mmCIF file of C-alpha atoms in Angstrom:
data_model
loop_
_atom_site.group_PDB
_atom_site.id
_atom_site.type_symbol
_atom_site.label_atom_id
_atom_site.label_comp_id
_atom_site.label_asym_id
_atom_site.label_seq_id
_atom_site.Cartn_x
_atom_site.Cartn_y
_atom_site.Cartn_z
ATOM 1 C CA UNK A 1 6.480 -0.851 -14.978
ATOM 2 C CA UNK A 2 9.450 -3.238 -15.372
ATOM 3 C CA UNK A 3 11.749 -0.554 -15.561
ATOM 4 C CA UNK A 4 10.919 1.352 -12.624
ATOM 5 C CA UNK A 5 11.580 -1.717 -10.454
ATOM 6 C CA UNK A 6 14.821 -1.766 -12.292
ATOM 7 C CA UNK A 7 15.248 1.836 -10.633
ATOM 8 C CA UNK A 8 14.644 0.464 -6.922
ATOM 9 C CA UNK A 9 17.460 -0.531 -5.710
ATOM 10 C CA UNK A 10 20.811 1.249 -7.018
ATOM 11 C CA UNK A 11 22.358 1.814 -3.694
ATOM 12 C CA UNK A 12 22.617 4.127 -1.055
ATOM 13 C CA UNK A 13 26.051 5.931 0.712
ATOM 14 C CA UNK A 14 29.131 2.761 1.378
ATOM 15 C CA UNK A 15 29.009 3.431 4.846
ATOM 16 C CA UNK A 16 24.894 2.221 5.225
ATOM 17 C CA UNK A 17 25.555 -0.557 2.774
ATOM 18 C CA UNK A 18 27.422 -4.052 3.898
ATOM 19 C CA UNK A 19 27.255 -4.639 -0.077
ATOM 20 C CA UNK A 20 28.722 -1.976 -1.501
ATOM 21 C CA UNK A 21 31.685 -2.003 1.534
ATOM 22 C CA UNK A 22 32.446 -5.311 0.683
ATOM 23 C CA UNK A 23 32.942 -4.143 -2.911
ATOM 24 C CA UNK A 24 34.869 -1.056 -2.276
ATOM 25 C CA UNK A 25 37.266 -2.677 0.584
ATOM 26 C CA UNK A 26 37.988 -6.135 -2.395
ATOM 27 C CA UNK A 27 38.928 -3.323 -5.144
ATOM 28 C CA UNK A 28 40.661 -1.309 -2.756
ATOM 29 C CA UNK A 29 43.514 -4.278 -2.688
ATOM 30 C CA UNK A 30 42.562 -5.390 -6.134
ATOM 31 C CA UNK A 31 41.357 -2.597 -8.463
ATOM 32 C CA UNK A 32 39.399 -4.417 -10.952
ATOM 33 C CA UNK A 33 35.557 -3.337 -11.192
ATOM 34 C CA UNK A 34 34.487 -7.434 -11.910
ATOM 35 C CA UNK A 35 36.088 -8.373 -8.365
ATOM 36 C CA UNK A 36 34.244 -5.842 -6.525
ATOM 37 C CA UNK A 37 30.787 -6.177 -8.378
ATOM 38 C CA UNK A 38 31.213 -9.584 -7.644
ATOM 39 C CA UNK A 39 31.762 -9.162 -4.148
ATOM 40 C CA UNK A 40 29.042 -6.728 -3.692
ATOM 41 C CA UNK A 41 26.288 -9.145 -5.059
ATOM 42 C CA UNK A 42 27.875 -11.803 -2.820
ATOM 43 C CA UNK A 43 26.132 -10.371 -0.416
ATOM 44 C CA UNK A 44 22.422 -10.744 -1.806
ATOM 45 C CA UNK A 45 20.620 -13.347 -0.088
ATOM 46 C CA UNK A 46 18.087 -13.228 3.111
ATOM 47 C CA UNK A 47 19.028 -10.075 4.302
ATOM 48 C CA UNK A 48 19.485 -7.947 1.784
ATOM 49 C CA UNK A 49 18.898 -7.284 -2.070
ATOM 50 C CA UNK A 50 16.477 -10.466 -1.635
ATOM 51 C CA UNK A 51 12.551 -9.680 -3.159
ATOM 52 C CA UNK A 52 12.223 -13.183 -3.807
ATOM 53 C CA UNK A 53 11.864 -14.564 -0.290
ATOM 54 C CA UNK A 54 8.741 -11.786 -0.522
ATOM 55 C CA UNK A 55 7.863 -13.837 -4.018
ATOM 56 C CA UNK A 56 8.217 -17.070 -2.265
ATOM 57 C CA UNK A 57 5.916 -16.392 0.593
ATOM 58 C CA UNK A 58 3.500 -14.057 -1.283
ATOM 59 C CA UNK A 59 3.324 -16.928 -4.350
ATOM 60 C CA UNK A 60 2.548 -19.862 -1.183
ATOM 61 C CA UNK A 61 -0.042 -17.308 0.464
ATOM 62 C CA UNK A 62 -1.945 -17.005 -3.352
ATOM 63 C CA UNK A 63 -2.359 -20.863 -3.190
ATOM 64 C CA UNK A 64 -3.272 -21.062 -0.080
ATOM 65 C CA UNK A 65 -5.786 -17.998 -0.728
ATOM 66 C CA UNK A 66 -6.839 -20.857 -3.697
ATOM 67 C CA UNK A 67 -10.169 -18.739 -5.505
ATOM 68 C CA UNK A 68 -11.490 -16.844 -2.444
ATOM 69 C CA UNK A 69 -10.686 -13.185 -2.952
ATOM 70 C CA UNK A 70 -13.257 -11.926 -0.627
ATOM 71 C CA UNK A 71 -12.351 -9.611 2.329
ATOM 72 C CA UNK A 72 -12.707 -12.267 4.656
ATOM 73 C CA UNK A 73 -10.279 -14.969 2.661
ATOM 74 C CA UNK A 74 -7.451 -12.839 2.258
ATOM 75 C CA UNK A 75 -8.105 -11.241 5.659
ATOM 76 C CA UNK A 76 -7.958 -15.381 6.701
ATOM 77 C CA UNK A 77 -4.922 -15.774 4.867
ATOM 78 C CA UNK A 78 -3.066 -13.037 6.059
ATOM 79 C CA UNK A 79 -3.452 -14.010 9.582
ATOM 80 C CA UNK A 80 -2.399 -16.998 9.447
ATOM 81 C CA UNK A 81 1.074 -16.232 7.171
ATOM 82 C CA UNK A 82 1.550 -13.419 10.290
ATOM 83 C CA UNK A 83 0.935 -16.239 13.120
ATOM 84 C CA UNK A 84 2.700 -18.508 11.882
ATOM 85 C CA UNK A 85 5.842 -16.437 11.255
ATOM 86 C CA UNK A 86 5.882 -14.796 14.491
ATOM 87 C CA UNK A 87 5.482 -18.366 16.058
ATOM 88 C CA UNK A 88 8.104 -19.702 14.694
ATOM 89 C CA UNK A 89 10.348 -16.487 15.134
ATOM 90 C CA UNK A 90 10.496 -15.373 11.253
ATOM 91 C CA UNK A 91 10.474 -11.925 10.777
ATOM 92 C CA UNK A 92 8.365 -10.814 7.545
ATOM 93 C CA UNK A 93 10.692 -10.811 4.057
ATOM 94 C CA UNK A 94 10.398 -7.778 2.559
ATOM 95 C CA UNK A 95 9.142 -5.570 5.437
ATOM 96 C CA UNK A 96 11.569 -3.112 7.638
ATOM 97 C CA UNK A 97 14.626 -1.398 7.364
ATOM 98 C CA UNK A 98 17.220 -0.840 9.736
ATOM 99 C CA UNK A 99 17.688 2.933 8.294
ATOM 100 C CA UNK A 100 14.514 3.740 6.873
ATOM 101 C CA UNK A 101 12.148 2.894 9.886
ATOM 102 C CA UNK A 102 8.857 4.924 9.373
ATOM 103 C CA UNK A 103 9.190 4.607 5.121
ATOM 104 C CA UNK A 104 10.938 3.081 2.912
ATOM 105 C CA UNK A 105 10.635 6.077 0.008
ATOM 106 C CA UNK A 106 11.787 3.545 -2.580
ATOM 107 C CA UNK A 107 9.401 1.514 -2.080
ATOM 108 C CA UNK A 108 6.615 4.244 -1.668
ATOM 109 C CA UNK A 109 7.983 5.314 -5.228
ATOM 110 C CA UNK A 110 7.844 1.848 -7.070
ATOM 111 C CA UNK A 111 4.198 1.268 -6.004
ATOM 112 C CA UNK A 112 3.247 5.147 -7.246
ATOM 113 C CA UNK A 113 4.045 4.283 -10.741
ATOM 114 C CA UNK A 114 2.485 0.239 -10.099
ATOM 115 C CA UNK A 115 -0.765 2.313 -8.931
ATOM 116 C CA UNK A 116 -0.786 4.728 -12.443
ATOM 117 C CA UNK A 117 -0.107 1.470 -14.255
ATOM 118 C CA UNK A 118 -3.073 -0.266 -12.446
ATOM 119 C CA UNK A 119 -0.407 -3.365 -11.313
ATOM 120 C CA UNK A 120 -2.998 -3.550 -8.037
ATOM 121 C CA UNK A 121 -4.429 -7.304 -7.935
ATOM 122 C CA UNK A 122 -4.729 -9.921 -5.080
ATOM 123 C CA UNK A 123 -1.429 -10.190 -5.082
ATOM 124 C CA UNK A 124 -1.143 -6.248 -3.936
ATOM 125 C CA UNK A 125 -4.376 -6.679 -1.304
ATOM 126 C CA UNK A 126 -2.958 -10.149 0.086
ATOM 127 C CA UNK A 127 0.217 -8.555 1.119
ATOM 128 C CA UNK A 128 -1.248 -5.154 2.163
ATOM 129 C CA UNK A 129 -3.298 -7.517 4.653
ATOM 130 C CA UNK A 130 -0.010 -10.194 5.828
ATOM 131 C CA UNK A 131 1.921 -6.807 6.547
ATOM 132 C CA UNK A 132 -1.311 -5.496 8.669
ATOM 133 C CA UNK A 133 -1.758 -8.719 10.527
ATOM 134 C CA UNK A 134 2.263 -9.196 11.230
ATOM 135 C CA UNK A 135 2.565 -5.422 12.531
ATOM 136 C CA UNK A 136 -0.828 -6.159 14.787
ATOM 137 C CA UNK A 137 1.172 -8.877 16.629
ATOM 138 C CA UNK A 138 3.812 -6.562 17.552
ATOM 139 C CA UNK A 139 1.869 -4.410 20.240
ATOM 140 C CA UNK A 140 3.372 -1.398 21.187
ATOM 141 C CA UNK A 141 6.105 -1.392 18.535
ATOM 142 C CA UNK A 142 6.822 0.728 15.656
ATOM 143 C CA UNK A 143 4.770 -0.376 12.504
ATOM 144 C CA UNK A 144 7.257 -2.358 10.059
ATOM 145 C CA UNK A 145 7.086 -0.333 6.496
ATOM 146 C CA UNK A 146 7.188 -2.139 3.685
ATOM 147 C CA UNK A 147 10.631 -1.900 1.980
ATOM 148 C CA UNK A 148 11.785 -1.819 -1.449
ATOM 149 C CA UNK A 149 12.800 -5.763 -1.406
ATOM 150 C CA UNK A 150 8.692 -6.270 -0.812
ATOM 151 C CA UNK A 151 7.790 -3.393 -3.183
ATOM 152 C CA UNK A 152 9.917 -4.991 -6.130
ATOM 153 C CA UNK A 153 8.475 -8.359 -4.963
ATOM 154 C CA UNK A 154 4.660 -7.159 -4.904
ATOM 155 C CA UNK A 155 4.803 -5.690 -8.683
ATOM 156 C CA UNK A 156 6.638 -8.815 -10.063
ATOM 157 C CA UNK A 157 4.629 -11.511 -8.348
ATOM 158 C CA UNK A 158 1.615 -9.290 -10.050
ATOM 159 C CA UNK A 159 3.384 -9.352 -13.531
ATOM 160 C CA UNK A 160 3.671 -12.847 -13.005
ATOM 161 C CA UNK A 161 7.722 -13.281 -12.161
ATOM 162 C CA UNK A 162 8.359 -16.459 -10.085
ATOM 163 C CA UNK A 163 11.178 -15.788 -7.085
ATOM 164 C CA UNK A 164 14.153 -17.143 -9.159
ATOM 165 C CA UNK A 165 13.308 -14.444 -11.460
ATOM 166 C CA UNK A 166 12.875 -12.011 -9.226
ATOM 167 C CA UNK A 167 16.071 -12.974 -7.896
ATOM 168 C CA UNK A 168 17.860 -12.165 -10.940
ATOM 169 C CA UNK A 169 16.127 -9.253 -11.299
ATOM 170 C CA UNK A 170 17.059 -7.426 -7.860
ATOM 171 C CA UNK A 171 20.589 -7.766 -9.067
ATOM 172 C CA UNK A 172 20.135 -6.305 -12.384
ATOM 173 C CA UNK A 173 18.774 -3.386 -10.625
ATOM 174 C CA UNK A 174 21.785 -2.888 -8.075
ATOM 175 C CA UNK A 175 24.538 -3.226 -10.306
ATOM 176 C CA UNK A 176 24.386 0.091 -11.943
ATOM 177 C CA UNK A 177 25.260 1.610 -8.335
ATOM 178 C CA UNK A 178 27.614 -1.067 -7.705
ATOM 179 C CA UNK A 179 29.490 -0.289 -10.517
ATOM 180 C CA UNK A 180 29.778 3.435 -9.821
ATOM 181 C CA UNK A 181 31.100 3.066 -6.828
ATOM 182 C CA UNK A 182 33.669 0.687 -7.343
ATOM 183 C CA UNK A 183 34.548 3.362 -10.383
ATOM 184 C CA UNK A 184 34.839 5.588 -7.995
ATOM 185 C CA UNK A 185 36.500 4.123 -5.527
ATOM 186 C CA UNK A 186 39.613 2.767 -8.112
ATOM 187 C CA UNK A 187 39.451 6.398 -9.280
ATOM 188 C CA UNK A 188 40.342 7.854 -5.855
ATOM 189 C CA UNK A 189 43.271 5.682 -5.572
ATOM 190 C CA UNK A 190 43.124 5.210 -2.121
ATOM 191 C CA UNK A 191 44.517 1.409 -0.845
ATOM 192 C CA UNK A 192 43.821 -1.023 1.370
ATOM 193 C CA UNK A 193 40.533 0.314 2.888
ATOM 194 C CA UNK A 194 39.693 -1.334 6.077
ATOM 195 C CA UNK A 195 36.912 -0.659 9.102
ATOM 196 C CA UNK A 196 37.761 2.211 11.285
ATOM 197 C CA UNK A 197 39.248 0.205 14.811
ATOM 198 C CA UNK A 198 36.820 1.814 16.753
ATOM 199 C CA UNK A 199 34.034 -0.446 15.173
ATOM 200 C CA UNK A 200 35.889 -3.753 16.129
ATOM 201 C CA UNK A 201 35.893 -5.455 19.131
ATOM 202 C CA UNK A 202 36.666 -8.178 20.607
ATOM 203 C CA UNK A 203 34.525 -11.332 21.427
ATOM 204 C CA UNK A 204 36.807 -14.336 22.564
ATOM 205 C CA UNK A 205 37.771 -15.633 26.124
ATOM 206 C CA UNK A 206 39.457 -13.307 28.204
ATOM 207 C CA UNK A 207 43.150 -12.494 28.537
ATOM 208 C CA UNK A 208 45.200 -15.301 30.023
ATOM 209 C CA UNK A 209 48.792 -15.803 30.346
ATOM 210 C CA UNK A 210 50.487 -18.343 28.468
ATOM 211 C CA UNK A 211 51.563 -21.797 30.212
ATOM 212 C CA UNK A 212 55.098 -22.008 30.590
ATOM 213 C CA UNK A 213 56.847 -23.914 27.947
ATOM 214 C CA UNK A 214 57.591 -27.525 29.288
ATOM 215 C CA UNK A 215 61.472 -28.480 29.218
ATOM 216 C CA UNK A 216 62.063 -31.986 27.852
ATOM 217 C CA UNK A 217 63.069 -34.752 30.478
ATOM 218 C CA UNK A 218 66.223 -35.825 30.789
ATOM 219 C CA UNK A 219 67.671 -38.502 28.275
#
């Protein structure tokens, strides 16, 4: 089970991943696989590559849940984790994607093999129900899926990882794509890689002309 949450991550194309640019532009100017691993997973943290925010708010839900495992506890539960995120204008770790929008199929493939393995406890049914109640307080809006960042965080917190762990764990399973592609991209030789100009633009104050240079008085 452990190793197929290994397998959840990898990566995806450079130009959908912030992570993996960041990696390819550093070894573009530096070519040394280390500098642009490291800043790849640089970029893990509440937006990305992070299952243990899931862990953390999954592991405070199962003590607020306490022994109550009934329908109506975790159905209790959930609501509240929901309300209380959308009133204090959270979004939900470990739900969404900005790419895959109806199903994360990473995610969808992790909790396959959890489901063989039987790796289906409170944990699983507390977070089926927080997702539920979160997406029912977004009326007339497309349903969050639950991404691979949840999916990884689901099966550990039900093998009993804390969130440091699974911390630690969502970068062991990215850095076998991280290291292909900076392989790949010090194979192609190509230097200095930089964002196409047509994805810049400008945010300061507006043009204004300089103020004349004041002359220095007299004596």
């Amino acid at each position: 089970m452990f190793e197929a949450v290994l397998c959840g991550l990898m990566s995806y194309p450079a130009a959908r991943g912030p992570n993996i640019l960041a990696g390819r532009i550093a070894v573009s100017v530096h070519p040394d696989p280390s500098v642009g691993i490291l800043a790849a997973l640089s970029c893990a943290g509440r937006r990305t590559i992070s299952p243990e925010h899931t862990g953390e708010m999954l592991s405070a839900a199962l003590e607020r849940l306490g022994d109550d495992r009934t329908d109506a506890g975790l159905s209790a539960v959930a609501a509240a984790v929901a309300q209380e995120r959308r009133d204090a204008g959270a979004p939900l770790p470990g739900a969404g994607h900005p790419e895959f929008t109806d199903q994360d199929l990473r995610a969808v493939a992790v909790l396959a093999v959890a489901r063989r393995h039987g790796v289906e406890g409170t944990a699983s049914r507390l977070h089926d129900a927080i997702l539920a109640a979160y997406n029912a307080l977004r009326p007339g809006r497309r349903p969050l899926p639950l991404n691979i960042d949840g999916a990884m965080a689901r099966v550990l917190t039900e093998l009993g990882f804390g969130p440091p762990q699974m911390y630690v764990a969502g970068l062991i399973s990215f850095l076998p794509g991280i290291g292909a592609h900076m392989l790949e991209e010090i194979e192609s030789g190509d230097r200095f890689r930089m964002p196409a100009p047509d994805r810049e633009d400008y945010a300061g104050p507006a043009r204004r002309p300089v103020p004349p240079r004041a002359r220095p008085e007299p004596g």
